[in-house]
PDB file of C-alpha atoms and ligand atoms in Angstrom:
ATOM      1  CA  UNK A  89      -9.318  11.914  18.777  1.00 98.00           C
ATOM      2  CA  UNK A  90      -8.687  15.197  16.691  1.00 98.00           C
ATOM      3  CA  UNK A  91      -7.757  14.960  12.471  1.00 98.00           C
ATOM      4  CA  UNK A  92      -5.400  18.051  12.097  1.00 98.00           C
ATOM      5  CA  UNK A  93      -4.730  18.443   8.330  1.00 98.00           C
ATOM      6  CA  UNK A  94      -2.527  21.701   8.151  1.00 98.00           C
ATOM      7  CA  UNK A  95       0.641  22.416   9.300  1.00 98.00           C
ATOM      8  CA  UNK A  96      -0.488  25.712  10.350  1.00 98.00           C
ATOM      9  CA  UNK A  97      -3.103  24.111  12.755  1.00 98.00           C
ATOM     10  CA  UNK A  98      -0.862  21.538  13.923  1.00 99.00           C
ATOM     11  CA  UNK A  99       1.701  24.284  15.027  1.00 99.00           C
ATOM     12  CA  UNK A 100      -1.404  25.588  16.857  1.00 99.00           C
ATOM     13  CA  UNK A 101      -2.371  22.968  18.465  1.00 98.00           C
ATOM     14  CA  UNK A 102       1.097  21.881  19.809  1.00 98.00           C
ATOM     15  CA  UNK A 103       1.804  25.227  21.396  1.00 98.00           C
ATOM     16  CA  UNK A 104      -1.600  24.818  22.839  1.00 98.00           C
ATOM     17  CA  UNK A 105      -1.048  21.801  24.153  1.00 98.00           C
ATOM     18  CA  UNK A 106       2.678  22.610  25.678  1.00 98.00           C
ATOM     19  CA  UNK A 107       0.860  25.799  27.660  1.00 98.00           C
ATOM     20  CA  UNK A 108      -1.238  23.292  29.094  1.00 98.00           C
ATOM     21  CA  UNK A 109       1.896  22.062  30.779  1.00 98.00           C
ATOM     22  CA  UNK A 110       1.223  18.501  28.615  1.00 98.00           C
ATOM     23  CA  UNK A 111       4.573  16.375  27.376  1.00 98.00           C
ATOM     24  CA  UNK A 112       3.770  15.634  23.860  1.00 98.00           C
ATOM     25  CA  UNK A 113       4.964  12.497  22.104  1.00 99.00           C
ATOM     26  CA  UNK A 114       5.087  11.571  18.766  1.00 99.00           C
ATOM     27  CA  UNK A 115       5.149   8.845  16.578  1.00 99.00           C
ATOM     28  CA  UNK A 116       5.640   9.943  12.803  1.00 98.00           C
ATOM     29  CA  UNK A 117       4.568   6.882  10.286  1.00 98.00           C
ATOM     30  CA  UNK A 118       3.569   6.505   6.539  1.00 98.00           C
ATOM     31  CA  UNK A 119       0.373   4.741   7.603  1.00 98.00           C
ATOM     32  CA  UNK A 120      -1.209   1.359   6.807  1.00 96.00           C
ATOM     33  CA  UNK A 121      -0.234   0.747  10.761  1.00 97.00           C
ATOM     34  CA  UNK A 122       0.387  -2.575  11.810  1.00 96.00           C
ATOM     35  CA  UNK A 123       1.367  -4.122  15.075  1.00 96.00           C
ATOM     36  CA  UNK A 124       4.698  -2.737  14.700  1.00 97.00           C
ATOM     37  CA  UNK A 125       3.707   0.783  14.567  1.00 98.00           C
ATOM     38  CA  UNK A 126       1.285  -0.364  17.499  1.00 98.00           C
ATOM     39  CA  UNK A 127       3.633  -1.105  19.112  1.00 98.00           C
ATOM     40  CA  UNK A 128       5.193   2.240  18.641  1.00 98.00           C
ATOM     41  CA  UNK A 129       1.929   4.027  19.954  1.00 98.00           C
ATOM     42  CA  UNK A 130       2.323   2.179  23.203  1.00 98.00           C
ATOM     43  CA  UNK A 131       5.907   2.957  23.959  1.00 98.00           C
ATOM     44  CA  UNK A 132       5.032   6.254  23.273  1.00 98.00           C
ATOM     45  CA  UNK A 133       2.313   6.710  25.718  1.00 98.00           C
ATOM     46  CA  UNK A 134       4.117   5.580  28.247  1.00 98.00           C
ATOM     47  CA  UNK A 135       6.643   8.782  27.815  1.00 98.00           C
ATOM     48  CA  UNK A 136       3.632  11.498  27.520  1.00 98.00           C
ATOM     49  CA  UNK A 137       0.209  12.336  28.256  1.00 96.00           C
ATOM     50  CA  UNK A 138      -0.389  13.295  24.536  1.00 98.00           C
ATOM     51  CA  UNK A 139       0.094  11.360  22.036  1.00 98.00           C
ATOM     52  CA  UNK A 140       0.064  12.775  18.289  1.00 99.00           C
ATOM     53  CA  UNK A 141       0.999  10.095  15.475  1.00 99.00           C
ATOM     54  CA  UNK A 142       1.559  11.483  12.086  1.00 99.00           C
ATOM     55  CA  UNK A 143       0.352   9.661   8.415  1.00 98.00           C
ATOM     56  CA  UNK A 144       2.419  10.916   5.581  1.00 98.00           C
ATOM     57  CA  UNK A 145       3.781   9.169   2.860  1.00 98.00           C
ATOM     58  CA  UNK A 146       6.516  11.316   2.210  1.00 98.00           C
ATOM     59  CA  UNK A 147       7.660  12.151  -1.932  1.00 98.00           C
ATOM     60  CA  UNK A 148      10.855  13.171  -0.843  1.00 98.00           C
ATOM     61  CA  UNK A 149      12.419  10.106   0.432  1.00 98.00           C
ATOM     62  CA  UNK A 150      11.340   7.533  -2.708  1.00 97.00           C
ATOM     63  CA  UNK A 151      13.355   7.473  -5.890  1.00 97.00           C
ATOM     64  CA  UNK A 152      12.671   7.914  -9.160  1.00 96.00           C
ATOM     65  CA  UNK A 153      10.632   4.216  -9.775  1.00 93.00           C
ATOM     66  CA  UNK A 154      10.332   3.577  -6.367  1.00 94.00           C
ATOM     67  CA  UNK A 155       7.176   3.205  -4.864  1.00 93.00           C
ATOM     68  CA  UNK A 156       5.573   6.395  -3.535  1.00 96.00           C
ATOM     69  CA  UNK A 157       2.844   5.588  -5.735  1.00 95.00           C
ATOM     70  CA  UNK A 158       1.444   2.208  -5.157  1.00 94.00           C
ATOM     71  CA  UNK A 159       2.449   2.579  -0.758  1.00 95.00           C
ATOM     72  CA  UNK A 160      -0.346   0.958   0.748  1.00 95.00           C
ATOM     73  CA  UNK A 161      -2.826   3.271   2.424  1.00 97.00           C
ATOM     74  CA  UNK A 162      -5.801   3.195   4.338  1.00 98.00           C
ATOM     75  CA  UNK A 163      -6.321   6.030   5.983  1.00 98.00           C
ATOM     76  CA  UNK A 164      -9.834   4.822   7.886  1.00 98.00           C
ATOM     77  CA  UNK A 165      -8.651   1.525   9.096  1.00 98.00           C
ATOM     78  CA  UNK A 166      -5.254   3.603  10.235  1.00 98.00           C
ATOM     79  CA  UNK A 167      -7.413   6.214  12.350  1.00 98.00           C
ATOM     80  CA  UNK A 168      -9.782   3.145  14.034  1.00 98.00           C
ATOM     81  CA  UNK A 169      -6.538   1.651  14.978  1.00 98.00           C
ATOM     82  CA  UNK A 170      -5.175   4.805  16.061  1.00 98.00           C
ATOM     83  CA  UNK A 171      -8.025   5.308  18.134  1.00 98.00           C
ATOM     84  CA  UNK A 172      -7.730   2.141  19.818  1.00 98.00           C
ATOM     85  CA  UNK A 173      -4.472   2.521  21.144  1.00 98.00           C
ATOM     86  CA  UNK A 174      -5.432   6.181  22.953  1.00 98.00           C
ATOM     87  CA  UNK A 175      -4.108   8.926  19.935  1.00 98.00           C
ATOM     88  CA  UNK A 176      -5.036  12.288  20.748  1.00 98.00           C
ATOM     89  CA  UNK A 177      -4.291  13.524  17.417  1.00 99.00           C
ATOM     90  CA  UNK A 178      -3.789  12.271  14.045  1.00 99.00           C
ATOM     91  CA  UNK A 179      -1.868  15.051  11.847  1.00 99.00           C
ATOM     92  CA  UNK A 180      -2.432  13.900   8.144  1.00 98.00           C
ATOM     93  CA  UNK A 181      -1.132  16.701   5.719  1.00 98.00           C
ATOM     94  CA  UNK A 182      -1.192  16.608   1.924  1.00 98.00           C
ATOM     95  CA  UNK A 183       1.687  17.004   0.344  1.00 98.00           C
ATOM     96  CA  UNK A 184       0.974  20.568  -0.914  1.00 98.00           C
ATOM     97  CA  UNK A 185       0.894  21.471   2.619  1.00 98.00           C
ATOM     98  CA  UNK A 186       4.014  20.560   3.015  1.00 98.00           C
ATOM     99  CA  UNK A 187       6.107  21.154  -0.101  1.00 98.00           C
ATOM    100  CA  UNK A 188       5.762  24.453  -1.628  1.00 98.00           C
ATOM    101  CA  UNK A 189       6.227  23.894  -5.603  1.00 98.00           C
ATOM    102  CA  UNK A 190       9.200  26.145  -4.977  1.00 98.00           C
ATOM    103  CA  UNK A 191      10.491  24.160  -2.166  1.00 98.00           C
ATOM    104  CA  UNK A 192      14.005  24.013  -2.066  1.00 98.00           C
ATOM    105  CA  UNK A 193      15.863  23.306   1.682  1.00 98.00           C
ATOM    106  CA  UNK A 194      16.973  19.805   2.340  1.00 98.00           C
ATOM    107  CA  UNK A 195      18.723  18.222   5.887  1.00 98.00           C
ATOM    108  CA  UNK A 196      21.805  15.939   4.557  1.00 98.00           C
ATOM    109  CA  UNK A 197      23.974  14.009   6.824  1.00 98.00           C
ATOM    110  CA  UNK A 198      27.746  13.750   6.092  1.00 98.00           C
ATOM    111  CA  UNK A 199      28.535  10.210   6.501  1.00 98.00           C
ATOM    112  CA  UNK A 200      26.301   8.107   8.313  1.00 98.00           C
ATOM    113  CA  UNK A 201      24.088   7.549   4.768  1.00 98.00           C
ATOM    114  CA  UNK A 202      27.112   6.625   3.097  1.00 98.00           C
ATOM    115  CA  UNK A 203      26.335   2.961   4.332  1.00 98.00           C
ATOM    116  CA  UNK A 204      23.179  -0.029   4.136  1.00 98.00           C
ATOM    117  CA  UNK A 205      20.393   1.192   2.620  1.00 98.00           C
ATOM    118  CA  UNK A 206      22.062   4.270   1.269  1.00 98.00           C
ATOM    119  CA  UNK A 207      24.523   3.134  -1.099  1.00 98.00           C
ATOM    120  CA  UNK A 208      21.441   2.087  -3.313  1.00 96.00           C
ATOM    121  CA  UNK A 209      18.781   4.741  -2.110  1.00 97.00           C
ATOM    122  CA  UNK A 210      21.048   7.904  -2.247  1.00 97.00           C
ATOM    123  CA  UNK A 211      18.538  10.122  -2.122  1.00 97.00           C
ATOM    124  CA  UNK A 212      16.379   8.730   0.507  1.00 98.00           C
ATOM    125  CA  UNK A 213      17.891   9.685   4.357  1.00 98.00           C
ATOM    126  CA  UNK A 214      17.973  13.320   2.970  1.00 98.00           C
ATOM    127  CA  UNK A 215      14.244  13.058   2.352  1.00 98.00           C
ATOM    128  CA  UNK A 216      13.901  11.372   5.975  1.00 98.00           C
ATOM    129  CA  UNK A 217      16.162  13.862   7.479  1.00 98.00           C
ATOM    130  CA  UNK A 218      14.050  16.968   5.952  1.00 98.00           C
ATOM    131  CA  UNK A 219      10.501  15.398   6.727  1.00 99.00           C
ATOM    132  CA  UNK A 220      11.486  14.572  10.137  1.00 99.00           C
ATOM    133  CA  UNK A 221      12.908  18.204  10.757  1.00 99.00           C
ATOM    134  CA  UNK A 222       9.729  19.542   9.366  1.00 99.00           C
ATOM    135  CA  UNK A 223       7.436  17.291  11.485  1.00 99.00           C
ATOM    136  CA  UNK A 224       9.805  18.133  14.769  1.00 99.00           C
ATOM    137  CA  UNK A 225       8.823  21.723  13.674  1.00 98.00           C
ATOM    138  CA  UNK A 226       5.445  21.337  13.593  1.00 99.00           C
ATOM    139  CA  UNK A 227       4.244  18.625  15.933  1.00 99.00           C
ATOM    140  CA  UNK A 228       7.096  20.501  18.405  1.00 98.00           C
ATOM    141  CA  UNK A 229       7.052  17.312  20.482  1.00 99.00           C
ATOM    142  CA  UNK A 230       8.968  16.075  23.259  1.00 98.00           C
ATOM    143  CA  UNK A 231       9.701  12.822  22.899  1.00 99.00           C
ATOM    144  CA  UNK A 232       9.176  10.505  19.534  1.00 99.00           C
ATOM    145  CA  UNK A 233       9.788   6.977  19.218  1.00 98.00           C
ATOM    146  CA  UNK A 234      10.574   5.023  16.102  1.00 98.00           C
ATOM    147  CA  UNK A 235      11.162   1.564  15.133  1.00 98.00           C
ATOM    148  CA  UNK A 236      14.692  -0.188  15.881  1.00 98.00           C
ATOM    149  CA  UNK A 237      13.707  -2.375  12.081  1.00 97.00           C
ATOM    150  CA  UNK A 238      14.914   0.996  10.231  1.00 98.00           C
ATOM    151  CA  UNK A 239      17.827   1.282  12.504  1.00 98.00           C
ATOM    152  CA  UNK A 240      19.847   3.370   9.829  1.00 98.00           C
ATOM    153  CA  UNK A 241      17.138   5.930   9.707  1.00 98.00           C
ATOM    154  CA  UNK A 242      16.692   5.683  13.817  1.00 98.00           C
ATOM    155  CA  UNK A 243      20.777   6.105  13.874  1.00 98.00           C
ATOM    156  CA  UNK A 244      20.464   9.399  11.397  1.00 98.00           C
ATOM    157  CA  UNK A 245      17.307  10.909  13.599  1.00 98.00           C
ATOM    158  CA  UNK A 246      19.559  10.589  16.765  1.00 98.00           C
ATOM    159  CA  UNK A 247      22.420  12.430  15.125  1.00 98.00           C
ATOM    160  CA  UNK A 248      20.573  14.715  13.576  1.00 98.00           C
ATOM    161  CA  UNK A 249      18.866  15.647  16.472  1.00 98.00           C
ATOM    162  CA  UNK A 250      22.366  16.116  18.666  1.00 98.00           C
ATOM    163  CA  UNK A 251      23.892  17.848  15.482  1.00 98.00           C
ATOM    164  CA  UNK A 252      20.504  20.445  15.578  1.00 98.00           C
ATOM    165  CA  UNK A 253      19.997  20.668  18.754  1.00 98.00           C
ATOM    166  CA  UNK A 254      16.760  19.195  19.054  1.00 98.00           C
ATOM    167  CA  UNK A 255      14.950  19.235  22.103  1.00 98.00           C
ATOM    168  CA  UNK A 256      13.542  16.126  21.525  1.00 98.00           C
ATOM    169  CA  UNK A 257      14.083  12.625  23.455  1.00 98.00           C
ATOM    170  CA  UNK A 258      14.468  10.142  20.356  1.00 98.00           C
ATOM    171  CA  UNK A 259      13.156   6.365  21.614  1.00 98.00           C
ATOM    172  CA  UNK A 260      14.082   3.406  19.792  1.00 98.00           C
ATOM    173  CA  UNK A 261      11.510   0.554  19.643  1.00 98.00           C
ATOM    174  CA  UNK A 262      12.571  -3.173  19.040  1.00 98.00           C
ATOM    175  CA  UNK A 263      11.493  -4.904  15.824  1.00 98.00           C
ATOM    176  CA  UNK A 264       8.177  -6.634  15.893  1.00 97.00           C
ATOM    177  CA  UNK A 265       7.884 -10.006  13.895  1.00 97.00           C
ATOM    178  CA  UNK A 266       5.263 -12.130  12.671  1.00 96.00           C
ATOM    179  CA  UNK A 267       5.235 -15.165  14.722  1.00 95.00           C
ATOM    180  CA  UNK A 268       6.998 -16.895  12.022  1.00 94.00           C
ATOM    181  CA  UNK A 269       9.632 -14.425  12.273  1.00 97.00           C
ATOM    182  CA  UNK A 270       9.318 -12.304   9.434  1.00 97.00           C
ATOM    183  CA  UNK A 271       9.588  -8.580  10.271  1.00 98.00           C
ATOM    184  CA  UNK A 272       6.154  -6.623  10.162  1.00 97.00           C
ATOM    185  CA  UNK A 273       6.588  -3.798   7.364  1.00 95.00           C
ATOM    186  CA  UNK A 274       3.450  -2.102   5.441  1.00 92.00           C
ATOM    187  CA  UNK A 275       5.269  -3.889   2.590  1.00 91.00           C
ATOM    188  CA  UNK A 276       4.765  -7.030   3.301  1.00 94.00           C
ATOM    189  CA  UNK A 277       1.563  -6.555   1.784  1.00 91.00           C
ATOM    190  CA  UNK A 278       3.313  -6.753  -1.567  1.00 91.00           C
ATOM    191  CA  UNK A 279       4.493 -10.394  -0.733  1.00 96.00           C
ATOM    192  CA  UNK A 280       2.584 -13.541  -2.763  1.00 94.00           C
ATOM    193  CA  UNK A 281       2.654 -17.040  -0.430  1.00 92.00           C
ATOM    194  CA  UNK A 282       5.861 -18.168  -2.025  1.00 93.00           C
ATOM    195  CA  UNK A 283       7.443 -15.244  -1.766  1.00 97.00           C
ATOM    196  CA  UNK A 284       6.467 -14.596   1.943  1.00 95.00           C
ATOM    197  CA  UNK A 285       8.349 -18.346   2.532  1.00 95.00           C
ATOM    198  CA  UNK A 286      11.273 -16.851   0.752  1.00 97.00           C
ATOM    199  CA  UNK A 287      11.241 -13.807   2.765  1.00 98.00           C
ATOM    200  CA  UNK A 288      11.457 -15.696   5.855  1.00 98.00           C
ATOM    201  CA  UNK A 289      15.751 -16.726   5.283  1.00 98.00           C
ATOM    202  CA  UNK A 290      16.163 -13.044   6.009  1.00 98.00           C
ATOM    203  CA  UNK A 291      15.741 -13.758   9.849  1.00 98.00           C
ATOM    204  CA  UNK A 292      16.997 -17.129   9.678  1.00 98.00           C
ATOM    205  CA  UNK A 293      20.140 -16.005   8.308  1.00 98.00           C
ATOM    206  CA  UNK A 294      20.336 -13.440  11.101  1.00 98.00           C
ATOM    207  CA  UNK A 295      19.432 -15.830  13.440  1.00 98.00           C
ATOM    208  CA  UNK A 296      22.161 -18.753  12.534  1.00 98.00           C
ATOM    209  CA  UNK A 297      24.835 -15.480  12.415  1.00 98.00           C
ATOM    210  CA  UNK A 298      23.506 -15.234  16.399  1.00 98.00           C
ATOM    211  CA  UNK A 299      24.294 -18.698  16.960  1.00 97.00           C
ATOM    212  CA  UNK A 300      27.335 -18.609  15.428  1.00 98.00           C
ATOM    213  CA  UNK A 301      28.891 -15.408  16.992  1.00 98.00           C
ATOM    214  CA  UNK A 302      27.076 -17.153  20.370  1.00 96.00           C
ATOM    215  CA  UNK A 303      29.460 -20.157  19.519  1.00 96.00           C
ATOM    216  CA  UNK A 304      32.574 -18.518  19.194  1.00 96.00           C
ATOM    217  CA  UNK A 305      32.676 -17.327  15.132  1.00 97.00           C
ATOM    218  CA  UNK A 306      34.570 -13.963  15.144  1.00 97.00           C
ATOM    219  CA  UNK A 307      34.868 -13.401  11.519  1.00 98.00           C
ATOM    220  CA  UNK A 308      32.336 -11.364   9.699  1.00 98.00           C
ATOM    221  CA  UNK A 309      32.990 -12.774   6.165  1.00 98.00           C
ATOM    222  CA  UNK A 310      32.260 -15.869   7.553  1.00 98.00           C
ATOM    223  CA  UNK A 311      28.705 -14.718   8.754  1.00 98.00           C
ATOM    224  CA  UNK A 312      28.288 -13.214   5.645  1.00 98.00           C
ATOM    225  CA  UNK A 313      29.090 -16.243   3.556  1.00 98.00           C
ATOM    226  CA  UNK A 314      26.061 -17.695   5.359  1.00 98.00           C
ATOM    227  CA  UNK A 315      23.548 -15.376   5.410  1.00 98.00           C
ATOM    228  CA  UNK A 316      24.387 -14.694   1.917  1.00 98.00           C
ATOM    229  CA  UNK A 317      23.634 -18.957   0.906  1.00 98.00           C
ATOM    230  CA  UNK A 318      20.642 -18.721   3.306  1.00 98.00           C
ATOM    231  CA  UNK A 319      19.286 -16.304   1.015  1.00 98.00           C
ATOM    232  CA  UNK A 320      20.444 -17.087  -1.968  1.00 98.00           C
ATOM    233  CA  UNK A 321      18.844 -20.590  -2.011  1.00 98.00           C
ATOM    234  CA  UNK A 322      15.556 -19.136  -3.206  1.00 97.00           C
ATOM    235  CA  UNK A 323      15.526 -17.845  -6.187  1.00 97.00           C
ATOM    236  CA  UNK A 324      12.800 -15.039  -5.934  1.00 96.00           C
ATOM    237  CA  UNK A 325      15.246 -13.435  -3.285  1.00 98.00           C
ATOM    238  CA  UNK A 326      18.111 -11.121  -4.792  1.00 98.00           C
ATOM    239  CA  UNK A 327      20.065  -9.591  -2.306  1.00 98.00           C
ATOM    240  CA  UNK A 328      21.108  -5.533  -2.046  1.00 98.00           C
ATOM    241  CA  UNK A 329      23.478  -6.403   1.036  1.00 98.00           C
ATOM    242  CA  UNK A 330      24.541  -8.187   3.925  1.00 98.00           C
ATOM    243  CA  UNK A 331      26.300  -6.444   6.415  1.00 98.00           C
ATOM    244  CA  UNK A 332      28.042  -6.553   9.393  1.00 98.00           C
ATOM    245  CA  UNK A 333      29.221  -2.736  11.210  1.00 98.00           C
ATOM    246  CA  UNK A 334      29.587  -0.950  13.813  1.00 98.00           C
ATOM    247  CA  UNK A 335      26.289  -0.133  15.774  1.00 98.00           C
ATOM    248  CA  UNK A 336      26.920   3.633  15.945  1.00 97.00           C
ATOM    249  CA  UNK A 337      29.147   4.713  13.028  1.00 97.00           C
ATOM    250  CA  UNK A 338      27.786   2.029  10.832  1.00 98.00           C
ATOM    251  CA  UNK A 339      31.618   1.525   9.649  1.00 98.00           C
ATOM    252  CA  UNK A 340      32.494  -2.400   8.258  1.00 98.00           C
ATOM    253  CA  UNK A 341      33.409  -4.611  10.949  1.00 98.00           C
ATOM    254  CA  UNK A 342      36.029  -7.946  10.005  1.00 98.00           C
ATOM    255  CA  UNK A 343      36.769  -8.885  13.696  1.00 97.00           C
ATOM    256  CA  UNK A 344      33.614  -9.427  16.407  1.00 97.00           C
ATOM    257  CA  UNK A 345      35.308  -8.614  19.798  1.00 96.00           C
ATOM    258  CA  UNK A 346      31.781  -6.357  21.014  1.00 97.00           C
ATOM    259  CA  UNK A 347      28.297  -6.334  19.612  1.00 98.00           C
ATOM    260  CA  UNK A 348      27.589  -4.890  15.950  1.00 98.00           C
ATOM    261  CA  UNK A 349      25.084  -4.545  14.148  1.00 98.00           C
ATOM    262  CA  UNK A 350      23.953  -6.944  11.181  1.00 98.00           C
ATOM    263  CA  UNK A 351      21.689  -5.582   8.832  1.00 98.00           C
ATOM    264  CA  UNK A 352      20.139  -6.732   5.017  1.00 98.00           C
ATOM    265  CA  UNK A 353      18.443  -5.418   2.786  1.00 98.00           C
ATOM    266  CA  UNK A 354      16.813  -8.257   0.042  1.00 98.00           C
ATOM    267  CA  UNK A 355      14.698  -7.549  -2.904  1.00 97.00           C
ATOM    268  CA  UNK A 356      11.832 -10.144  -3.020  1.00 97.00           C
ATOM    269  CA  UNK A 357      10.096  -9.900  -6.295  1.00 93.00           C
ATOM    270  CA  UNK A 358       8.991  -6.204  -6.559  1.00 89.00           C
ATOM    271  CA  UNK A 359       9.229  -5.813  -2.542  1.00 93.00           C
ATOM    272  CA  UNK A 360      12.403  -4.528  -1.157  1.00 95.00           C
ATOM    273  CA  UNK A 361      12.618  -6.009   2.865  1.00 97.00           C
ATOM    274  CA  UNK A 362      14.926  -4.690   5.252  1.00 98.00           C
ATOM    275  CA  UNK A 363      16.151  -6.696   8.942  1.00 98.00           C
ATOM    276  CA  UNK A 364      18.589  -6.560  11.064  1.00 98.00           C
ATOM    277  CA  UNK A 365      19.877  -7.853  14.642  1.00 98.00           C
ATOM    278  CA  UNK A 366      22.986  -6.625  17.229  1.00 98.00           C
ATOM    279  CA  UNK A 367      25.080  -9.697  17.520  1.00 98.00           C
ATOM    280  CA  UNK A 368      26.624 -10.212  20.493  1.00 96.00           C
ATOM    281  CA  UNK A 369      29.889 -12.476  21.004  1.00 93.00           C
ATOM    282  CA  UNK A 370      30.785 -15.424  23.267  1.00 82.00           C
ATOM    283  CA  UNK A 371      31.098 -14.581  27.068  1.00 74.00           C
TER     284      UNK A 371
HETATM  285  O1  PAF B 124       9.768   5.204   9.042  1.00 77.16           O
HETATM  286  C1  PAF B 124       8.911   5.818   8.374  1.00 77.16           C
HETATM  287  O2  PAF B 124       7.743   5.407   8.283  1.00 77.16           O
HETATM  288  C2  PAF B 124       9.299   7.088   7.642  1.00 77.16           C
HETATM  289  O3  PAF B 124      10.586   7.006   7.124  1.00 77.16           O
HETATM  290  C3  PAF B 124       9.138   8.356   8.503  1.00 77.16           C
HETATM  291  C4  PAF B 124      10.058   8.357   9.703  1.00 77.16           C
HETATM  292  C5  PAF B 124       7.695   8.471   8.963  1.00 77.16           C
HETATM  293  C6  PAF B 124       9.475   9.598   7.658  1.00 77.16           C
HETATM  294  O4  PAF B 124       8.650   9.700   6.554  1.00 77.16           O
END
């Protein structure tokens, strides 16, 4: 397994590797893997025969008082468990590699920000949408796969990647849980025992939403009402949203006559937790 640090050398490599007549596949991260990202890394390899997984933890898609700071890493545990799972290459810029001081071009979508996690991170899809442009540039892959528990920022890479033309297959990977059914995320790290048993009514409340669309509930307020007392009964949990939408535009939904998509986003303590499911109706 090769450590490329530059984007220079990365660029390098990847032509390389395309004249070799090899289908690259990529799996961009922020590190501290876990068996979600694992899970990830297998997908991908079954789409390529050169797998390259990236470890950034990117400035310009935290806040202001956000956490860029304190995000977990470990960068040697990260490459054993890369290794494990059959990387070819880990690409591992610093951040002066890949922000010039004078840096100044962004990647913005119109609309599909304007909903979830964006109406209280406003700044953060832009910074997705610009790293992930950059990292198409340099890791010039051919496939890349990422995780179905961010499915706002999986929605935004697919359109950006039909807006710009992108010759890039985007594959969506379905959340992993815990068996307890708490959504892996390197921040769950940040979670004390009490607050880990708070963090669980985020998938119950999806979960009883399931079984009620399953037995014929076809209001969304309803659902809502729910998930939002589900979570609510702990008092460590304060909740950024509950949501129920459209699976594509990510427009409110009132009636459920197809699937959508219901997604929250809960602050737990310090740690901000994201989860979501597609609910799909009677019959
Ligand atoms: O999902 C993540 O870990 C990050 O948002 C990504 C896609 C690696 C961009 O920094």
């Amino acid at each position: 397994m090769e450590i490329i640090k530059t984007a220079k050398d990365m660029q390098a490599h990847a032509e390389k590797t395309r004249m070799q007549g090899k289908t690259i596949v990529f799996v961009p991260t922020m590190g501290f893997l876990h068996e979600g990202h694992l899970s990830l890394l297998r997908e991908g390899s079954r789409h390529g025969d050169h797998l390259v997984l990236s470890i950034f933890v990117n400035p310009t898609q935290f806040a202001a008082g956000e956490d860029f700071e304190s995000y977990p890493r470990d960068f040697e545990k990260d490459a054993a468990a890369a290794q494990k799972e059959g990387v070819d290459v880990i690409f591992a810029p610093e951040k002066a590699n890949l922000y010039d001081d004078d840096f100044e071009t962004y990647v913005s979508l119109e609309k599909l920000p304007n909903h979830l996690c964006g109406l209280s991170r406003p700044t953060h899809f832009r910074g997705v949408a610009t790293i992930v442009t950059k990292l198409f540039n340099i890791v010039k892959p051919h496939a890349a796969v990422f995780g179905e528990k961010d499915y706002q920022q999986l929605a935004i890479i697919r359109r950006m990647t039909r807006d710009l033309n992108f010759d890039i297959r985007i594959i969506g990977v379905p959340i992993v849980r815990e068996p307890d059914g708490l959504a892996m995320s390197s921040r769950n790290t940040y979670l004390a025992p009490e607050q880990r048993q708070a963090a669980l009514s985020l998938y119950r409340s999806l979960s009883e939403a399931q079984n009620m669309v399953k037995t014929g509930e076809t209001r969304a307020t309803r659902l809502i009402e729910e998930a939002r007392r589900t979570i609510s009964a702990f008092p460590e949990n304060s909740i950024d949203y509950v949501t129920v939408c459209d699976p594509d535009t990510l427009e409110d939904v009132a009636l459920i006559d197809r699937p959508v998509l219901m997604a929250l986003a809960v602050r737990v303590g310090k740690c901000r937790l994201i989860d979501n499911m597609v609910l799909h109706p009677a019959g």
